[in-house]
Amino acid sequence: MREWTIGVIGGSGLYTIDALEDVEYLVADTPWGAPSDTLLRGRIGDVRFVFLPRHGRGHRLSPTDVNARANIHALKAAGCTDVLAISAIGSLREELPPGCFVVVDQFIDRTVHRDTSFFGAGLVAHVSMAEPVCPRLAALVADAGERAGARVARSGTYLAMEGPQFSTRAESHLYRQWGADVIGMTGMPEAKLAREAELPYALIGMVTDYDCWREDAAHVEVDTVLAQLAANAATARSLVAELAVLLPRERMPSPIDTVLNQALITHLAHMDRAKAESLGPIVARVLAARGGGGV
Ligand SMILES: CSC[C@H]1O[C@H](OP(=O)(O)O)[C@H](O)[C@@H]1O
Ligand SMILES: Nc1ncnc2[nH]cnc12
């Protein structure tokens, strides 16, 4: 087996990955509640994967109701080393048409009704989000997308909106002026939480629509999104299989594996032990490194 265990968060239209072998379902529970669904653990070749459908099988959860803390905690507890998020996205740029895949490298977070951190009173951490995705994983994902036959844009800024309603036309124009390239409802706080969990994270979006900024095109409706997703789901699945081929045998350490060394600022003597205990696998490494093992 290679040293990677890739957590895959499947977005709208992606509720399973057929290529997984030796699969088992894991019922997970976390201090934040249950993740979106049972985890599907398996392998492709000699790479381990843990798959989680973001909205639950059957698409039961709205973007606001997706428990991103539970999802990331469950993937960390299942031994994931890295996380690949797959999402449906609207395009805010002419040159990113429906069908195109975008490897996101920046975010603007406009979500307002979500829990955005594992940390808080008694255990305070401030991780950097200047570079919110892992460049190594993102590059491999872009290569895998091309091998799967997709047209891939290797960079793009993702505007995370609260939803569940789509944007007004004025908002869509505003986000374009802000420099956003694509729009979705789920990339945040998922990316922030992955960083807090010391999990290198990459997000590949499948463009399903032009949102509503174009005067010459129909504005986004959910049936258009679903039709585009159906057309692209097979490519997304083969992207995952190609990623398994491309991952190097040895997983060199990433700086993201140890971000809490700097970011966790509460002194051991003043730490809320119960809070630290509830965080379990999120802080186990850094506390052990600081001599606070046993929490
Ligand atoms: C089904 S249309 C809107 C829905 O699709 C995207 O979901 P995901 O990011 O999980 O693929 C978008 O963010 C909205 O949640
Ligand atoms: N236009 C759009 N806005 C928000 N989320 C989306 N997901 C797919 N298309 C979208």
Short mmCIF file of C-alpha atoms and ligand atoms in Angstrom, two decimals:
data_model
loop_
_atom_site.label_atom_id
_atom_site.label_comp_id
_atom_site.label_asym_id
_atom_site.label_seq_id
_atom_site.Cartn_x
_atom_site.Cartn_y
_atom_site.Cartn_z
CA MET A 1 0.00 0.00 0.00
CA ARG A 2 1.12 3.54 -0.66
CA GLU A 3 1.31 5.92 2.27
CA TRP A 4 -1.55 8.09 1.15
CA THR A 5 -5.12 7.75 2.37
CA ILE A 6 -7.24 10.12 0.33
CA GLY A 7 -10.51 11.31 1.78
CA VAL A 8 -12.87 12.14 -1.07
CA ILE A 9 -15.84 14.40 -0.36
CA GLY A 10 -18.31 13.93 -3.18
CA GLY A 11 -20.59 16.82 -3.97
CA SER A 12 -23.92 17.08 -5.73
CA GLY A 13 -24.30 14.21 -8.20
CA LEU A 14 -21.47 12.13 -6.73
CA TYR A 15 -22.76 9.78 -4.05
CA THR A 16 -20.44 6.79 -4.54
CA ILE A 17 -17.24 5.75 -6.34
CA ASP A 18 -17.62 2.50 -8.26
CA ALA A 19 -13.89 1.92 -8.77
CA LEU A 20 -13.28 1.27 -5.07
CA GLU A 21 -12.29 -2.32 -4.23
CA ASP A 22 -12.44 -4.21 -0.91
CA VAL A 23 -15.02 -1.73 0.32
CA GLU A 24 -16.42 -1.49 3.80
CA TYR A 25 -18.90 0.99 5.24
CA LEU A 26 -17.92 2.75 8.45
CA VAL A 27 -20.54 4.31 10.68
CA ALA A 28 -18.77 7.30 12.23
CA ASP A 29 -19.74 9.57 15.07
CA THR A 30 -17.90 12.67 16.23
CA PRO A 31 -18.16 15.22 19.05
CA TRP A 32 -19.84 17.51 16.50
CA GLY A 33 -22.50 14.99 15.58
CA ALA A 34 -22.77 12.51 12.74
CA PRO A 35 -21.06 13.12 9.39
CA SER A 36 -23.22 13.41 6.28
CA ASP A 37 -23.38 9.62 5.83
CA THR A 38 -21.50 6.39 6.44
CA LEU A 39 -17.94 6.48 5.16
CA LEU A 40 -17.05 4.15 2.31
CA ARG A 41 -13.53 2.85 2.75
CA GLY A 42 -11.73 0.95 0.01
CA ARG A 43 -8.76 1.04 -2.31
CA ILE A 44 -7.95 1.67 -5.94
CA GLY A 45 -4.83 -0.30 -6.76
CA ASP A 46 -2.55 0.27 -3.79
CA VAL A 47 -4.01 3.61 -2.69
CA ARG A 48 -6.51 3.78 0.15
CA PHE A 49 -9.57 6.02 -0.21
CA VAL A 50 -12.32 7.03 2.19
CA PHE A 51 -15.38 8.41 0.40
CA LEU A 52 -18.06 10.60 1.96
CA PRO A 53 -21.03 12.05 0.04
CA ARG A 54 -21.26 15.65 1.27
CA HIS A 55 -25.04 15.95 1.12
CA GLY A 56 -25.64 12.34 2.17
CA ARG A 57 -26.84 9.59 -0.17
CA GLY A 58 -30.08 10.75 -1.73
CA HIS A 59 -28.99 14.38 -1.25
CA ARG A 60 -30.67 14.89 2.15
CA LEU A 61 -28.63 17.85 3.45
CA SER A 62 -28.79 21.44 2.27
CA PRO A 63 -25.46 23.33 2.10
CA THR A 64 -26.19 25.07 5.43
CA ASP A 65 -27.00 21.74 7.09
CA VAL A 66 -23.85 19.94 5.95
CA ASN A 67 -21.93 19.34 9.19
CA ALA A 68 -18.45 20.13 7.88
CA ARG A 69 -16.85 19.77 11.32
CA ALA A 70 -18.24 16.25 11.65
CA ASN A 71 -17.20 15.37 8.09
CA ILE A 72 -13.60 16.52 8.46
CA HIS A 73 -13.28 15.05 11.96
CA ALA A 74 -14.60 11.69 10.69
CA LEU A 75 -12.14 11.67 7.76
CA LYS A 76 -9.24 12.51 10.08
CA ALA A 77 -10.30 9.79 12.53
CA ALA A 78 -10.52 7.30 9.64
CA GLY A 79 -6.82 7.89 8.96
CA CYS A 80 -7.00 10.19 5.94
CA THR A 81 -3.76 11.96 5.09
CA ASP A 82 -5.25 14.34 2.49
CA VAL A 83 -8.70 15.44 1.30
CA LEU A 84 -9.99 15.86 -2.24
CA ALA A 85 -13.26 17.76 -2.44
CA ILE A 86 -15.40 17.50 -5.57
CA SER A 87 -18.13 20.07 -6.16
CA ALA A 88 -20.63 21.39 -8.63
CA ILE A 89 -19.88 25.06 -9.34
CA GLY A 90 -21.33 27.94 -11.27
CA SER A 91 -19.04 29.88 -13.59
CA LEU A 92 -18.48 33.63 -13.29
CA ARG A 93 -16.18 33.72 -16.34
CA GLU A 94 -16.92 33.35 -20.03
CA GLU A 95 -13.79 31.23 -20.48
CA LEU A 96 -14.95 28.64 -17.92
CA PRO A 97 -17.92 27.04 -19.71
CA PRO A 98 -20.17 24.27 -18.39
CA GLY A 99 -18.32 20.95 -18.57
CA CYS A 100 -14.98 22.52 -17.65
CA PHE A 101 -13.22 21.43 -14.41
CA VAL A 102 -11.60 24.08 -12.19
CA VAL A 103 -8.90 23.34 -9.62
CA VAL A 104 -9.64 26.03 -7.06
CA ASP A 105 -6.72 27.82 -5.41
CA GLN A 106 -8.42 30.69 -3.56
CA PHE A 107 -11.67 31.27 -1.71
CA ILE A 108 -13.87 34.17 -0.69
CA ASP A 109 -16.03 33.04 2.22
CA ARG A 110 -19.48 34.63 2.29
CA THR A 111 -21.13 31.90 4.37
CA VAL A 112 -22.80 33.14 7.54
CA HIS A 113 -24.69 30.33 9.28
CA ARG A 114 -21.99 27.71 9.83
CA ASP A 115 -19.59 26.55 12.52
CA THR A 116 -16.21 27.44 11.10
CA SER A 117 -13.69 26.14 13.64
CA PHE A 118 -12.82 23.14 15.81
CA PHE A 119 -11.18 25.53 18.27
CA GLY A 120 -12.60 28.02 20.76
CA ALA A 121 -12.66 28.79 24.47
CA GLY A 122 -9.96 26.82 26.28
CA LEU A 123 -8.12 25.79 23.15
CA VAL A 124 -7.35 28.59 20.70
CA ALA A 125 -5.74 28.21 17.30
CA HIS A 126 -5.27 30.60 14.38
CA VAL A 127 -4.27 28.73 11.23
CA SER A 128 -3.10 30.59 8.14
CA MET A 129 -5.49 30.51 5.19
CA ALA A 130 -3.31 32.63 2.89
CA GLU A 131 -2.78 29.58 0.68
CA PRO A 132 -5.97 27.63 1.38
CA VAL A 133 -5.30 24.57 -0.78
CA CYS A 134 -2.40 22.15 -0.94
CA PRO A 135 -0.43 22.96 -4.12
CA ARG A 136 0.98 19.42 -4.36
CA LEU A 137 -2.41 17.71 -4.21
CA ALA A 138 -4.01 20.36 -6.44
CA ALA A 139 -1.39 19.81 -9.17
CA LEU A 140 -1.87 16.03 -9.04
CA VAL A 141 -5.65 16.47 -9.19
CA ALA A 142 -5.33 18.75 -12.23
CA ASP A 143 -3.12 16.16 -13.96
CA ALA A 144 -5.59 13.42 -13.05
CA GLY A 145 -8.45 15.48 -14.48
CA GLU A 146 -6.62 15.90 -17.79
CA ARG A 147 -5.86 12.17 -17.91
CA ALA A 148 -9.58 11.57 -17.35
CA GLY A 149 -10.29 13.64 -20.45
CA ALA A 150 -11.55 16.81 -18.78
CA ARG A 151 -10.76 20.34 -19.81
CA VAL A 152 -9.05 21.62 -16.65
CA ALA A 153 -8.39 25.18 -15.47
CA ARG A 154 -5.54 24.96 -12.96
CA SER A 155 -6.49 27.94 -10.85
CA GLY A 156 -9.61 29.82 -9.84
CA THR A 157 -11.13 31.78 -6.98
CA TYR A 158 -14.24 30.17 -5.44
CA LEU A 159 -16.93 32.35 -3.88
CA ALA A 160 -18.66 30.37 -1.14
CA MET A 161 -22.22 31.64 -0.65
CA GLU A 162 -24.67 30.54 2.02
CA GLY A 163 -27.54 29.49 -0.22
CA PRO A 164 -29.67 27.52 -0.58
CA GLN A 165 -31.12 30.08 -3.02
CA PHE A 166 -28.92 30.92 -5.98
CA SER A 167 -27.52 34.47 -6.27
CA THR A 168 -29.35 37.53 -7.48
CA ARG A 169 -28.00 39.00 -10.72
CA ALA A 170 -26.59 41.99 -8.80
CA GLU A 171 -24.70 39.63 -6.46
CA SER A 172 -23.40 37.63 -9.41
CA HIS A 173 -22.00 40.84 -10.99
CA LEU A 174 -20.54 41.90 -7.63
CA TYR A 175 -18.70 38.59 -7.16
CA ARG A 176 -17.22 38.96 -10.65
CA GLN A 177 -15.96 42.43 -9.71
CA TRP A 178 -14.41 40.97 -6.57
CA GLY A 179 -12.34 38.65 -8.74
CA ALA A 180 -14.24 35.43 -8.07
CA ASP A 181 -14.16 32.93 -10.95
CA VAL A 182 -16.59 30.30 -9.74
CA ILE A 183 -19.35 30.03 -7.17
CA GLY A 184 -20.63 27.28 -4.90
CA MET A 185 -22.22 26.74 -1.50
CA THR A 186 -19.99 24.20 0.22
CA GLY A 187 -16.24 24.88 -0.19
CA MET A 188 -16.26 26.88 3.01
CA PRO A 189 -15.87 26.26 5.91
CA GLU A 190 -14.78 22.81 4.68
CA ALA A 191 -11.39 24.12 3.48
CA LYS A 192 -10.79 26.00 6.76
CA LEU A 193 -11.63 22.95 8.84
CA ALA A 194 -9.38 20.70 6.76
CA ARG A 195 -6.51 23.12 7.43
CA GLU A 196 -7.25 23.10 11.18
CA ALA A 197 -7.22 19.30 11.04
CA GLU A 198 -3.78 19.40 9.36
CA LEU A 199 -5.23 17.78 6.24
CA PRO A 200 -3.88 19.01 2.88
CA TYR A 201 -7.01 19.87 0.88
CA ALA A 202 -7.76 20.41 -2.80
CA LEU A 203 -11.11 21.23 -4.43
CA ILE A 204 -11.99 20.44 -8.01
CA GLY A 205 -15.19 21.95 -9.28
CA MET A 206 -17.25 20.79 -12.23
CA VAL A 207 -18.80 23.81 -13.94
CA THR A 208 -22.52 23.21 -14.38
CA ASP A 209 -23.82 26.68 -15.34
CA TYR A 210 -23.03 30.36 -15.88
CA ASP A 211 -24.88 31.42 -12.72
CA CYS A 212 -26.99 34.46 -13.71
CA TRP A 213 -24.62 37.27 -14.73
CA ARG A 214 -24.91 36.69 -18.48
CA GLU A 215 -27.68 38.56 -20.23
CA ASP A 216 -27.40 36.21 -23.23
CA ALA A 217 -27.73 32.91 -21.34
CA ALA A 218 -30.41 31.33 -19.20
CA HIS A 219 -29.90 31.90 -15.47
CA VAL A 220 -29.03 28.92 -13.31
CA GLU A 221 -31.79 26.49 -12.36
CA VAL A 222 -31.26 23.28 -10.46
CA ASP A 223 -32.37 21.04 -13.33
CA THR A 224 -29.59 22.50 -15.54
CA VAL A 225 -27.09 21.81 -12.76
CA LEU A 226 -28.27 18.22 -12.39
CA ALA A 227 -28.17 17.58 -16.15
CA GLN A 228 -24.58 18.87 -16.36
CA LEU A 229 -23.63 16.81 -13.33
CA ALA A 230 -25.01 13.67 -14.90
CA ALA A 231 -22.89 14.40 -17.97
CA ASN A 232 -19.73 14.92 -15.88
CA ALA A 233 -20.00 12.40 -13.02
CA ALA A 234 -18.24 9.65 -14.98
CA THR A 235 -15.29 11.98 -15.67
CA ALA A 236 -15.13 12.91 -11.97
CA ARG A 237 -15.03 9.23 -11.04
CA SER A 238 -12.27 8.46 -13.53
CA LEU A 239 -10.36 11.49 -12.21
CA VAL A 240 -10.24 9.75 -8.82
CA ALA A 241 -8.99 6.53 -10.44
CA GLU A 242 -6.31 8.48 -12.35
CA LEU A 243 -5.25 10.19 -9.14
CA ALA A 244 -4.57 6.76 -7.65
CA VAL A 245 -2.18 6.08 -10.52
CA LEU A 246 -0.42 9.46 -10.28
CA LEU A 247 0.23 9.64 -6.52
CA PRO A 248 3.93 9.08 -5.80
CA ARG A 249 4.73 5.89 -3.90
CA GLU A 250 6.22 7.86 -1.04
CA ARG A 251 4.18 10.64 0.54
CA MET A 252 6.73 13.29 1.43
CA PRO A 253 5.64 15.34 4.47
CA SER A 254 3.62 18.48 3.71
CA PRO A 255 3.99 21.68 5.73
CA ILE A 256 0.22 21.43 6.23
CA ASP A 257 0.72 18.20 8.24
CA THR A 258 2.07 20.28 11.14
CA VAL A 259 0.34 23.71 10.95
CA LEU A 260 -0.86 23.47 14.55
CA ASN A 261 2.77 23.66 15.76
CA GLN A 262 2.55 27.43 15.19
CA ALA A 263 -1.20 27.94 15.16
CA LEU A 264 -2.24 26.42 18.50
CA ILE A 265 -1.45 29.17 20.99
CA THR A 266 -3.10 28.08 24.26
CA HIS A 267 -0.48 27.13 26.81
CA LEU A 268 -0.67 23.49 27.95
CA ALA A 269 -1.15 24.56 31.57
CA HIS A 270 -4.20 26.67 30.66
CA MET A 271 -5.75 24.32 28.15
CA ASP A 272 -9.33 23.06 28.62
CA ARG A 273 -8.54 19.34 28.93
CA ALA A 274 -12.10 18.24 28.17
CA LYS A 275 -12.13 20.34 25.00
CA ALA A 276 -8.76 18.90 23.96
CA GLU A 277 -10.02 15.40 24.61
CA SER A 278 -13.09 15.98 22.46
CA LEU A 279 -10.88 17.16 19.61
CA GLY A 280 -9.15 13.74 19.69
CA PRO A 281 -7.36 13.08 16.39
CA ILE A 282 -7.38 16.77 15.40
CA VAL A 283 -4.92 17.71 18.15
CA ALA A 284 -3.38 14.37 19.18
CA ARG A 285 -0.22 14.92 17.14
CA VAL A 286 0.51 18.47 18.26
CA LEU A 287 -0.23 17.77 21.92
CA ALA A 288 2.00 14.71 21.90
CA ALA A 289 4.74 16.81 20.28
CA ARG A 290 4.38 19.38 23.09
CA GLY A 291 4.59 16.74 25.76
CA GLY A 292 0.89 16.85 26.52
CA GLY A 293 0.34 13.25 25.43
CA GLY A 294 -2.46 11.30 26.99
CA VAL A 295 -5.12 13.84 26.14
C1 LIG B 1 -27.48 21.03 -6.62
S1 LIG B 1 -27.27 22.72 -7.04
C2 LIG B 1 -26.42 23.57 -5.74
C3 LIG B 1 -25.53 22.73 -4.86
O1 LIG B 1 -24.55 22.11 -5.69
C4 LIG B 1 -23.30 22.36 -5.14
O2 LIG B 1 -23.06 21.35 -4.18
P1 LIG B 1 -21.64 20.66 -3.95
O3 LIG B 1 -20.66 21.79 -3.73
O4 LIG B 1 -21.77 19.81 -2.72
O5 LIG B 1 -21.35 19.88 -5.20
C5 LIG B 1 -23.45 23.74 -4.54
O6 LIG B 1 -22.41 24.07 -3.65
C6 LIG B 1 -24.78 23.62 -3.88
O7 LIG B 1 -24.71 23.00 -2.61
N1 LIG B 2 -24.57 29.01 -9.86
C1 LIG B 2 -24.33 28.36 -8.73
N2 LIG B 2 -24.34 29.02 -7.55
C2 LIG B 2 -24.08 28.35 -6.40
N3 LIG B 2 -23.80 27.04 -6.33
C3 LIG B 2 -23.78 26.36 -7.47
N4 LIG B 2 -23.54 25.07 -7.71
C4 LIG B 2 -23.64 24.87 -9.04
N5 LIG B 2 -23.95 26.03 -9.68
C5 LIG B 2 -24.05 26.98 -8.71
#
